mmCIF file of C-alpha atoms and ligand atoms in Angstrom:
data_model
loop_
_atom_site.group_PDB
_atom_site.id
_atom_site.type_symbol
_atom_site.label_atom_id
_atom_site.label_comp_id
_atom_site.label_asym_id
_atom_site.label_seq_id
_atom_site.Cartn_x
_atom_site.Cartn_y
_atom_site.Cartn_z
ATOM 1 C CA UNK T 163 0.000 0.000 0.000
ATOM 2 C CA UNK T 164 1.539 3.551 -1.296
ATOM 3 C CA UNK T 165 -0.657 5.502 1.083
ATOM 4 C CA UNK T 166 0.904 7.487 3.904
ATOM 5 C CA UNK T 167 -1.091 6.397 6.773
ATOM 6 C CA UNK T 168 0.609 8.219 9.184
ATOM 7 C CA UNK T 169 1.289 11.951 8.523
ATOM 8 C CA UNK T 170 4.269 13.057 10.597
ATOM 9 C CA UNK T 171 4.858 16.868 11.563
ATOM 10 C CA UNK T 172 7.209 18.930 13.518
ATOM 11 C CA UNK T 173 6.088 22.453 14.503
ATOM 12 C CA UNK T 174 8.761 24.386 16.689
ATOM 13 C CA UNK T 175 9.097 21.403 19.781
ATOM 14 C CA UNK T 176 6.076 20.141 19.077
ATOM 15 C CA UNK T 177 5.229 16.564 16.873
ATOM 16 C CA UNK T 178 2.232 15.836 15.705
ATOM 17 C CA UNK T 179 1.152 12.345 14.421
ATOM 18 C CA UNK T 180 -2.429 12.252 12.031
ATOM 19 C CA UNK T 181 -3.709 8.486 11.678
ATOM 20 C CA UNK T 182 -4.843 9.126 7.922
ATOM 21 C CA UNK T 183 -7.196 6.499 6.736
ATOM 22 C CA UNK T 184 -10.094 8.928 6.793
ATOM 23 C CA UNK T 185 -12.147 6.691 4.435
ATOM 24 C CA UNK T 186 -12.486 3.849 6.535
ATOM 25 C CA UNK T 187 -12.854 6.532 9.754
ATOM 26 C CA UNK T 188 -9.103 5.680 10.663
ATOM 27 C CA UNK T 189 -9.214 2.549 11.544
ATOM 28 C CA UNK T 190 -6.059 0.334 13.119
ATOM 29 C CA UNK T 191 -4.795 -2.189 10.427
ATOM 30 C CA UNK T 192 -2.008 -4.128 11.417
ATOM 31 C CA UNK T 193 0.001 -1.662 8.823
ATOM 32 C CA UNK T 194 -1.374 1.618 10.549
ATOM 33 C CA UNK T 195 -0.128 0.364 13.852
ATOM 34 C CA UNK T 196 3.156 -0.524 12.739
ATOM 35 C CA UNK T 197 3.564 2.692 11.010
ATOM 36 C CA UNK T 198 2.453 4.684 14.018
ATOM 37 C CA UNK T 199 5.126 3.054 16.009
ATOM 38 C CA UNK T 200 7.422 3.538 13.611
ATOM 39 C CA UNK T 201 6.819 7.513 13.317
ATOM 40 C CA UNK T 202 6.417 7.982 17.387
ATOM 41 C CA UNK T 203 9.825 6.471 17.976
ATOM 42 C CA UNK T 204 11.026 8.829 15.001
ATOM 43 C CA UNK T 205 10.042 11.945 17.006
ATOM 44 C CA UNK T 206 10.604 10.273 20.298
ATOM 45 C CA UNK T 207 14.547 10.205 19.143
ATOM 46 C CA UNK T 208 14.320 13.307 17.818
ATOM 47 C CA UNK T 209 16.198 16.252 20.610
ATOM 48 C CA UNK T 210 13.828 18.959 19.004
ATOM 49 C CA UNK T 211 10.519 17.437 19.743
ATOM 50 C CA UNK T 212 9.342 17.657 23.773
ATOM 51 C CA UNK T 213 5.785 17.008 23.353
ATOM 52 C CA UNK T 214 3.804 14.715 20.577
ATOM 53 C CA UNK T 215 -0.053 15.108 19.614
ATOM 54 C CA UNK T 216 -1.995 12.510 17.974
ATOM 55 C CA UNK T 217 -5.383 13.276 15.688
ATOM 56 C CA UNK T 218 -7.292 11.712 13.231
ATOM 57 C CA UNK T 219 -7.428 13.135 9.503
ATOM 58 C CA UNK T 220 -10.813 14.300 8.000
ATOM 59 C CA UNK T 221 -13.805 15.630 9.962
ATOM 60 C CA UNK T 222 -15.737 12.642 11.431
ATOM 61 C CA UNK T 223 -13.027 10.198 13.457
ATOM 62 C CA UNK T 224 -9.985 10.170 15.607
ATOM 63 C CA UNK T 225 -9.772 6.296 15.203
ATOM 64 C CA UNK T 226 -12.750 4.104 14.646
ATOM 65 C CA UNK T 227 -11.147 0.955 16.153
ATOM 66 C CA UNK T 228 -9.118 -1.861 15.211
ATOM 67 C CA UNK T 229 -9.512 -2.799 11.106
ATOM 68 C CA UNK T 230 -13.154 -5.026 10.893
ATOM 69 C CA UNK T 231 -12.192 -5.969 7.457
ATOM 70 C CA UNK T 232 -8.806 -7.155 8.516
ATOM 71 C CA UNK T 233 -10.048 -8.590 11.737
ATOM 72 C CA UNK T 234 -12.287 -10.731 10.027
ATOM 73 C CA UNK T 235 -10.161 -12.084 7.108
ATOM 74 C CA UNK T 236 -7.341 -13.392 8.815
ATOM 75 C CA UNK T 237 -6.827 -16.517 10.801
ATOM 76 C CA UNK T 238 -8.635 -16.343 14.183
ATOM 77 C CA UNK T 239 -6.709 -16.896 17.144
ATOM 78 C CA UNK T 240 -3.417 -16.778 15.989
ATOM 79 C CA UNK T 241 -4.043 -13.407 14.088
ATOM 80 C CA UNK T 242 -5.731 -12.095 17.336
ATOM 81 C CA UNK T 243 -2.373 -13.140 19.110
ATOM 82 C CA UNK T 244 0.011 -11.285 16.933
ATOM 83 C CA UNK T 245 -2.162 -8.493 16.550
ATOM 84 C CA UNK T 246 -3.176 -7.926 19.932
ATOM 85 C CA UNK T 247 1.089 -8.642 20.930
ATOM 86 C CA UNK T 248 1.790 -5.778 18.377
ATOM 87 C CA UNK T 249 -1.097 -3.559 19.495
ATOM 88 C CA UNK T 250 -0.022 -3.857 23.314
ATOM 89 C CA UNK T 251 3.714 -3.240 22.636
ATOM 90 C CA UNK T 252 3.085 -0.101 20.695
ATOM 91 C CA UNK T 253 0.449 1.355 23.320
ATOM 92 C CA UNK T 254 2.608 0.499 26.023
ATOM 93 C CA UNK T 255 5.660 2.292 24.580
ATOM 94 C CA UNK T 256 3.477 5.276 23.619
ATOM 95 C CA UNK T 257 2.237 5.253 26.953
ATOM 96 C CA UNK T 258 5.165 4.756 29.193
ATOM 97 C CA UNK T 259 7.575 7.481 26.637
ATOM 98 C CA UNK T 260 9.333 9.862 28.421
ATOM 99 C CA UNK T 261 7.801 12.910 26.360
ATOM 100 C CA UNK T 262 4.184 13.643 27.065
ATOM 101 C CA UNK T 263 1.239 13.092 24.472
ATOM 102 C CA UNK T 264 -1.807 14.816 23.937
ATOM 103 C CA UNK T 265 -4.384 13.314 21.992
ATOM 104 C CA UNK T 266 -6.771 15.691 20.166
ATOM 105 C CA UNK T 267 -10.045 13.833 19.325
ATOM 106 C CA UNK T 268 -11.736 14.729 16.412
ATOM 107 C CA UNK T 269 -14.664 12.461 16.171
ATOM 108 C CA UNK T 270 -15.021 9.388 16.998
ATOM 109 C CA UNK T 271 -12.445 6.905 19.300
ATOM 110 C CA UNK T 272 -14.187 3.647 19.478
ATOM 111 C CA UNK T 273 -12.814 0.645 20.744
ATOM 112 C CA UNK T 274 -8.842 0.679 19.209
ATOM 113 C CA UNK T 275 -9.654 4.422 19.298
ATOM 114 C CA UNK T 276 -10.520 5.137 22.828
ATOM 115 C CA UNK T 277 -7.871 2.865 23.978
ATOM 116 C CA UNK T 278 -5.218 4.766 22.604
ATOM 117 C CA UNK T 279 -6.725 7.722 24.213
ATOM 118 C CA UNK T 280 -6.298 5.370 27.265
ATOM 119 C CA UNK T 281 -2.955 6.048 26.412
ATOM 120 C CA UNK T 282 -1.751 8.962 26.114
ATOM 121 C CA UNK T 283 -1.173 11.732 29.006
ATOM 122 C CA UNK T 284 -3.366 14.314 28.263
ATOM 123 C CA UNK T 285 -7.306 14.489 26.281
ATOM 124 C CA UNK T 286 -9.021 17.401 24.335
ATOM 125 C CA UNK T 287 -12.248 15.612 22.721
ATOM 126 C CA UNK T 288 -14.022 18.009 20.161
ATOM 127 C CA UNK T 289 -17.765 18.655 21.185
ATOM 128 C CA UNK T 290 -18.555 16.063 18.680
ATOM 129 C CA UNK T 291 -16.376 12.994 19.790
ATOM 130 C CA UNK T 292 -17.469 9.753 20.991
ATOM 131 C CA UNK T 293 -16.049 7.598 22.667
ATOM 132 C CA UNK T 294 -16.983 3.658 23.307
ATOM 133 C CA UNK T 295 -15.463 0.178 23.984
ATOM 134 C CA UNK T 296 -18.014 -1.194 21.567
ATOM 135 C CA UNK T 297 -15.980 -4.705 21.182
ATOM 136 C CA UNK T 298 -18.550 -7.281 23.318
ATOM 137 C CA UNK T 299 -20.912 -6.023 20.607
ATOM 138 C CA UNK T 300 -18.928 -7.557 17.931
ATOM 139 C CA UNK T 301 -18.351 -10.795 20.202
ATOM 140 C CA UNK T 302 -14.610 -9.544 20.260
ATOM 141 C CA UNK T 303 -12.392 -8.198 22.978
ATOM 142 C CA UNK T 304 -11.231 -4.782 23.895
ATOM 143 C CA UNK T 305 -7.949 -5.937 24.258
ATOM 144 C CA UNK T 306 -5.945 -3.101 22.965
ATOM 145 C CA UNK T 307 -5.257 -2.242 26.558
ATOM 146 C CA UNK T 308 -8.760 -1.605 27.415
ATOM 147 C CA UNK T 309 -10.196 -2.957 30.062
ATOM 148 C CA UNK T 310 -6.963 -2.548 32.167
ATOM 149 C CA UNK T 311 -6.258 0.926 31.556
ATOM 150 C CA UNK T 312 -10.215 1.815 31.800
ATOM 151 C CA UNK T 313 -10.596 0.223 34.954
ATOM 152 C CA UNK T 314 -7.828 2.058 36.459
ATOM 153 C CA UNK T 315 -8.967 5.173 34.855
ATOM 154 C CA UNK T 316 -12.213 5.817 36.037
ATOM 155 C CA UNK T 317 -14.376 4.795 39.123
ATOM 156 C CA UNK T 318 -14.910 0.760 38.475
ATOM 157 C CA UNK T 319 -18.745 0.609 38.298
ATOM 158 C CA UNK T 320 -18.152 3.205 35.156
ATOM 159 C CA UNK T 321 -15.252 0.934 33.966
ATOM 160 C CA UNK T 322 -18.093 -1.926 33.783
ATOM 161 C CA UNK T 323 -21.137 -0.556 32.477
ATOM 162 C CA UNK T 324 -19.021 0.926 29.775
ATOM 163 C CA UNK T 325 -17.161 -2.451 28.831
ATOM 164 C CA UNK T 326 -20.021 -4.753 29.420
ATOM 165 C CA UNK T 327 -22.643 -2.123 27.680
ATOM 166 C CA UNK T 328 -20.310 -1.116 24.856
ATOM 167 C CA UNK T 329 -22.633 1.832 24.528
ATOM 168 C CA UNK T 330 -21.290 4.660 23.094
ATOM 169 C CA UNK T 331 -20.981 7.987 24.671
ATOM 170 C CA UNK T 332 -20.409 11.356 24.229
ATOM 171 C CA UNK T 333 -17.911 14.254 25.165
ATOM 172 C CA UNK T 334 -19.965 15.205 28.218
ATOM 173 C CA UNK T 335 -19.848 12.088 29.596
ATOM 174 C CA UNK T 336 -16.406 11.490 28.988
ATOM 175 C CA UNK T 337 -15.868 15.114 30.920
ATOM 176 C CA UNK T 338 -17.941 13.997 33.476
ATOM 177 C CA UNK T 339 -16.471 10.880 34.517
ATOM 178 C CA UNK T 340 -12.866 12.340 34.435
ATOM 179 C CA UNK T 341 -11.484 10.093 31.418
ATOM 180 C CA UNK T 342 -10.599 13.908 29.625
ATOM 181 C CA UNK T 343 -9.450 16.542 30.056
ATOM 182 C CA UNK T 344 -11.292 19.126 28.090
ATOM 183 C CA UNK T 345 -14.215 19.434 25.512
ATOM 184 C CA UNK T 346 -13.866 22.222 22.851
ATOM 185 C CA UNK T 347 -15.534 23.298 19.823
ATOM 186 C CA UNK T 348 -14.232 20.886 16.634
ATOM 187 C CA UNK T 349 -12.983 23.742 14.864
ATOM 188 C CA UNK T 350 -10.443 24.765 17.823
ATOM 189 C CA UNK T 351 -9.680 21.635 18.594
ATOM 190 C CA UNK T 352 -6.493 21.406 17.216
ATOM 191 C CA UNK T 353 -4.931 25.056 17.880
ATOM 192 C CA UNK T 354 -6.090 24.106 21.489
ATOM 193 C CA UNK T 355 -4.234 21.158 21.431
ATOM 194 C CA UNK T 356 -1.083 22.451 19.604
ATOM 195 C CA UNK T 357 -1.508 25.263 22.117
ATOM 196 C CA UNK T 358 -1.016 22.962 25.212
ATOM 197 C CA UNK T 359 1.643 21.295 23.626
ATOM 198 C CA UNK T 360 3.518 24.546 23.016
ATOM 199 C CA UNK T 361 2.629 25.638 26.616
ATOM 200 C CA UNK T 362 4.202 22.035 28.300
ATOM 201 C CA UNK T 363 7.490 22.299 25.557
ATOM 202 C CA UNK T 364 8.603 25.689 27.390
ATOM 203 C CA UNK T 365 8.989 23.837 29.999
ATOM 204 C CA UNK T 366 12.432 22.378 31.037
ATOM 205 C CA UNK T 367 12.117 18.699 28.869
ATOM 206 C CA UNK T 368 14.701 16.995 31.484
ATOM 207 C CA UNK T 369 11.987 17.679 34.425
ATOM 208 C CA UNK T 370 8.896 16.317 32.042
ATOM 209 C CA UNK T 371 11.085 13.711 31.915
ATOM 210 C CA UNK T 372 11.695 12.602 35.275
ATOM 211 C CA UNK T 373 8.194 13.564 35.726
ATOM 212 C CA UNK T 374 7.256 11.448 33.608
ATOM 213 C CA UNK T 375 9.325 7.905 35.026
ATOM 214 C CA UNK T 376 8.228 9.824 38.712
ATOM 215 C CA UNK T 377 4.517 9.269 37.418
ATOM 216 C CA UNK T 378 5.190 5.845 35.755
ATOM 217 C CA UNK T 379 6.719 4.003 38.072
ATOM 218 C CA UNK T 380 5.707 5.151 41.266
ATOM 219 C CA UNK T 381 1.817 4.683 41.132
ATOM 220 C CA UNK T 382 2.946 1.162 41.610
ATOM 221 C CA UNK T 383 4.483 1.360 44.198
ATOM 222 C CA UNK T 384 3.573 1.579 48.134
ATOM 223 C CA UNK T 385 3.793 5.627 49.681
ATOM 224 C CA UNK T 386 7.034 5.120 50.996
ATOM 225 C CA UNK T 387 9.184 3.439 48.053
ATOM 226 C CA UNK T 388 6.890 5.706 45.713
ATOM 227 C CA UNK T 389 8.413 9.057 47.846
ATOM 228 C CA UNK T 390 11.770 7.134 47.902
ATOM 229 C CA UNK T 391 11.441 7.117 44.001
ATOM 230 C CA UNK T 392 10.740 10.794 43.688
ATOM 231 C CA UNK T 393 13.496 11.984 45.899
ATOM 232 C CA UNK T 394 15.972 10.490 43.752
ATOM 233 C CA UNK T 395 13.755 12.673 40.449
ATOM 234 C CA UNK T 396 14.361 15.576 42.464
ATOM 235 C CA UNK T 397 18.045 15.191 43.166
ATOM 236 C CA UNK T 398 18.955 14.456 39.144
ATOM 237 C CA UNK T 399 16.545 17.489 38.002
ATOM 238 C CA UNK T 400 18.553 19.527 40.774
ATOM 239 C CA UNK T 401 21.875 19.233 39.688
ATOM 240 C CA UNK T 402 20.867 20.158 36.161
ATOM 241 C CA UNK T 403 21.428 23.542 33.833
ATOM 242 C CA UNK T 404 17.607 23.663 33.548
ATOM 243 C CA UNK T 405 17.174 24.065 36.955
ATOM 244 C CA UNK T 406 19.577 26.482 37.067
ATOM 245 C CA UNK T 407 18.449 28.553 34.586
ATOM 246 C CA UNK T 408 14.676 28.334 35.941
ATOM 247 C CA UNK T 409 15.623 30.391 38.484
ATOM 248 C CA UNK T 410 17.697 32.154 37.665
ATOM 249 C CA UNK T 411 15.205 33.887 34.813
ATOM 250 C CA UNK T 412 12.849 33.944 38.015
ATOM 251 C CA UNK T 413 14.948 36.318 39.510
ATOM 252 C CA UNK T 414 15.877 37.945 37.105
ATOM 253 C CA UNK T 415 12.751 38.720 35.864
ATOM 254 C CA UNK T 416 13.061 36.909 32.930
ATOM 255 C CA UNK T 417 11.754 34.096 30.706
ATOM 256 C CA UNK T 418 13.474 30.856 30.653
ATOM 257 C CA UNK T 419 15.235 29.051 28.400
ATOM 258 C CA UNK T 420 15.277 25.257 29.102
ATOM 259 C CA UNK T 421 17.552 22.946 27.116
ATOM 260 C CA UNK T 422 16.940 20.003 28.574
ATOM 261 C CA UNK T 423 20.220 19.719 30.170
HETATM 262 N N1 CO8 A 532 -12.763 -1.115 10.596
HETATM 263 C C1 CO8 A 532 -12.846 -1.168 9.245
HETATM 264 N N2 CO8 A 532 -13.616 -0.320 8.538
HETATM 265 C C2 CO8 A 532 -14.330 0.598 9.209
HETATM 266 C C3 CO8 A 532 -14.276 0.714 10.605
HETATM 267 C C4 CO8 A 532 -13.448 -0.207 11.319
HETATM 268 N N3 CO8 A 532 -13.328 -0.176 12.642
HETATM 269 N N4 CO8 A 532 -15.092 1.720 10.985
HETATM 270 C C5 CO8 A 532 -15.625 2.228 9.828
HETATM 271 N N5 CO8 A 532 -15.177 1.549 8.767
HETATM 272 C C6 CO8 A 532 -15.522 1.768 7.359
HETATM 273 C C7 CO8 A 532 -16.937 1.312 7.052
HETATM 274 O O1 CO8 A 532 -16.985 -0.081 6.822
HETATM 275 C C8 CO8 A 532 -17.242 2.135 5.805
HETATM 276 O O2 CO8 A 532 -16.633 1.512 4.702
HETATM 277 P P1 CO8 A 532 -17.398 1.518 3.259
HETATM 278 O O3 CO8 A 532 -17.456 2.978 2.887
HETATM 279 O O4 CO8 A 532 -16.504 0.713 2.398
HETATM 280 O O5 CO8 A 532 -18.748 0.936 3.512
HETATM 281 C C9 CO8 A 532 -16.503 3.430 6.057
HETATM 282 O O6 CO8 A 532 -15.521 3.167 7.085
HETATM 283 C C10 CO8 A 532 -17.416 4.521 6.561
HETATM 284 O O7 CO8 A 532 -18.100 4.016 7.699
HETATM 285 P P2 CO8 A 532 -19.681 4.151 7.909
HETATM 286 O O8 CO8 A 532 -20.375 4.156 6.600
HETATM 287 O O9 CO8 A 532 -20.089 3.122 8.901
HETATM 288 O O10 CO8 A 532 -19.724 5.620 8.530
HETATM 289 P P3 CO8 A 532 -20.788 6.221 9.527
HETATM 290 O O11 CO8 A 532 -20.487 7.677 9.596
HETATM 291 O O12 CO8 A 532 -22.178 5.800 9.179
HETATM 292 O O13 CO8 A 532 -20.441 5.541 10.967
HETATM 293 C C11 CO8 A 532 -18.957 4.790 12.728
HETATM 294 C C12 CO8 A 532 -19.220 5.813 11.593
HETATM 295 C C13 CO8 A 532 -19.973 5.037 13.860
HETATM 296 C C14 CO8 A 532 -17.548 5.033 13.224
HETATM 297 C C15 CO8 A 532 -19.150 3.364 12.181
HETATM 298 O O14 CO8 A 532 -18.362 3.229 11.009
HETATM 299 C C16 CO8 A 532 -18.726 2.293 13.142
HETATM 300 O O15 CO8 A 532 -19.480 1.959 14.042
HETATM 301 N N6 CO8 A 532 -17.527 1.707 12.949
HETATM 302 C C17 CO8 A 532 -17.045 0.588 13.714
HETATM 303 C C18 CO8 A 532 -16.612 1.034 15.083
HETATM 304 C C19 CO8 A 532 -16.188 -0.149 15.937
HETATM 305 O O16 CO8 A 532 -16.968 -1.026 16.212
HETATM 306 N N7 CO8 A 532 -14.922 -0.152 16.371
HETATM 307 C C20 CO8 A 532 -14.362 -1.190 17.182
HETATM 308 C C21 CO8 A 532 -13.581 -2.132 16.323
HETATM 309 S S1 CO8 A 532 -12.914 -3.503 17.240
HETATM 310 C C22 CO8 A 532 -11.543 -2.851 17.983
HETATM 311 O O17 CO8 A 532 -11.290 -1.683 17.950
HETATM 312 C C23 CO8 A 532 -10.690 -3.797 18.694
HETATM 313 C C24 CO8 A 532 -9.282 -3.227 18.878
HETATM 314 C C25 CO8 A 532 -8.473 -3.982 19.833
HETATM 315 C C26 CO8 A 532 -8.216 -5.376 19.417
HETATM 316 C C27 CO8 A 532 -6.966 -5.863 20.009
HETATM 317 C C28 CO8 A 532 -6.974 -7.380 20.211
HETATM 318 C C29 CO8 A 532 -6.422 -8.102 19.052
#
């Protein structure tokens, strides 16, 4: 297949990744997915880019779930295997990067879709996104992730009706229940997003970082190893030129100018 599926970007320290398979609504084939991993490492390597934003191309979708055409024409279990092996490696290394992501959902996320949102650090949903984990409707299983990062995401009675209804539901909801961040019209949805991501890339990258592992690995782990685990964060971003320089422009009345050092 010739078609770029993923559209790569770099705006200033900003990256932004469009899943561009607007005719089918976006959907994950095995191709998409192994393109999007490819392109995320790409600007994960890349000094320049501190913060990466994912959308969907065209007006209706962010991702409308896992391919049902490919689904369905390969191989049953062992196809499910290798797909949902590749689908949880890339998720989990999106997830667990040390540069935060910011998804900006145009449209739909359903099933594939939201779980990716499950994903990523930060949500904007356009007024007209929704969301769902729609799988038990198609007798498959929202294994992209899913019902482990739901349930940990929201209050677990939520988790369940949503999983076990696979009802779909709307930005509102999706505000209400805490799983985003913000709702915003469609058309601003992605200078709000690239705006966020501008705001969080001033910031000193070597912190976000730390932040980042800080966040990562110690929500699994009891108070006092979790503490133990950010007082060793604190003493590398010490010792650093960005901290430094943070306050230095403080007092001197200045911006700063972080280089992630
Ligand atoms: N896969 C493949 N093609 C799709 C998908 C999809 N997920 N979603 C839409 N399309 C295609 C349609 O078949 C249609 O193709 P065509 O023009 O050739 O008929 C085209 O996109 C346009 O779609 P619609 O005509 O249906 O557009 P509407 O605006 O009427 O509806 C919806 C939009 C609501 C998004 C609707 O298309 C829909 O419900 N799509 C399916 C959503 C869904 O059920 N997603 C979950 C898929 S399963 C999944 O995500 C599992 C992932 C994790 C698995 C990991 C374990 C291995």
């Amino acid at each position: 297949m010739s078609e770029n599926v993923i559209l790569s970007e770099v705006s200033g320290h900003v990256g932004l990744l469009t899943i561009n398979r607007p005719k089918v609504h976006n959907a994950l084939s095995t191709l998409v997915l192994l393109e999007l991993e490819r392109a995320f490492i790409a600007l994960e390597k890349d000094p320049e880019v501190r913060v990466i934003v994912f959308t969907g191309a065209g007006e209706k979708a962010f991702v409308a779930g896992g391919d049902l055409a490919e689904m369905i024409s390969r191989d049953g279990i062992t196809h499910y295997q290798e797909f949902a092996e590749d689908i949880h490696r890339v998720f989990r290394r999106i997830e667990v990067s040390d540069k935060p992501t910011i998804a900006a959902v145009n449209g739909y996320a359903l099933g594939g879709g939201t779980e990716l949102l499950l994903s990523l650090d930060i949500r904007l949903l356009a007024d007209n996104a929704e969301l769902a984990l729609p799988e038990i409707g198609l007798g498959v299983f929202p294994g992209a992730g899913g019902t482990q990062r739901m349930i940990r995401q929201v209050p677990p009675c939520i988790a369940k009706e949503l999983m076990f209804s696979g009802r779909r539901f709307k930005a509102e909801e999706a505000l209400r229940i805490g799983l985003v961040n913000r709702v915003v019209p469609n058309a601003e949805l992605l200078n709000e997003a690239m705006g966020l991501a501008a705001q969080i890339a001033e910031k000193s990258p070597l912190v976000l970082k730390l932040m980042k592992r800080a966040l990562r690995d110690g929500i699994n782990m009891p108070m006092e190893a979790a503490l133990a685990h950010e007082q060793a964060m604190i003493g590398l971003a010490f010792d650093t030129q960005d901290a430094q320089e943070g306050m230095a422009a403080f007092l001197e009345k200045r911006k700063a100018n972080f280089k992630g050092r």
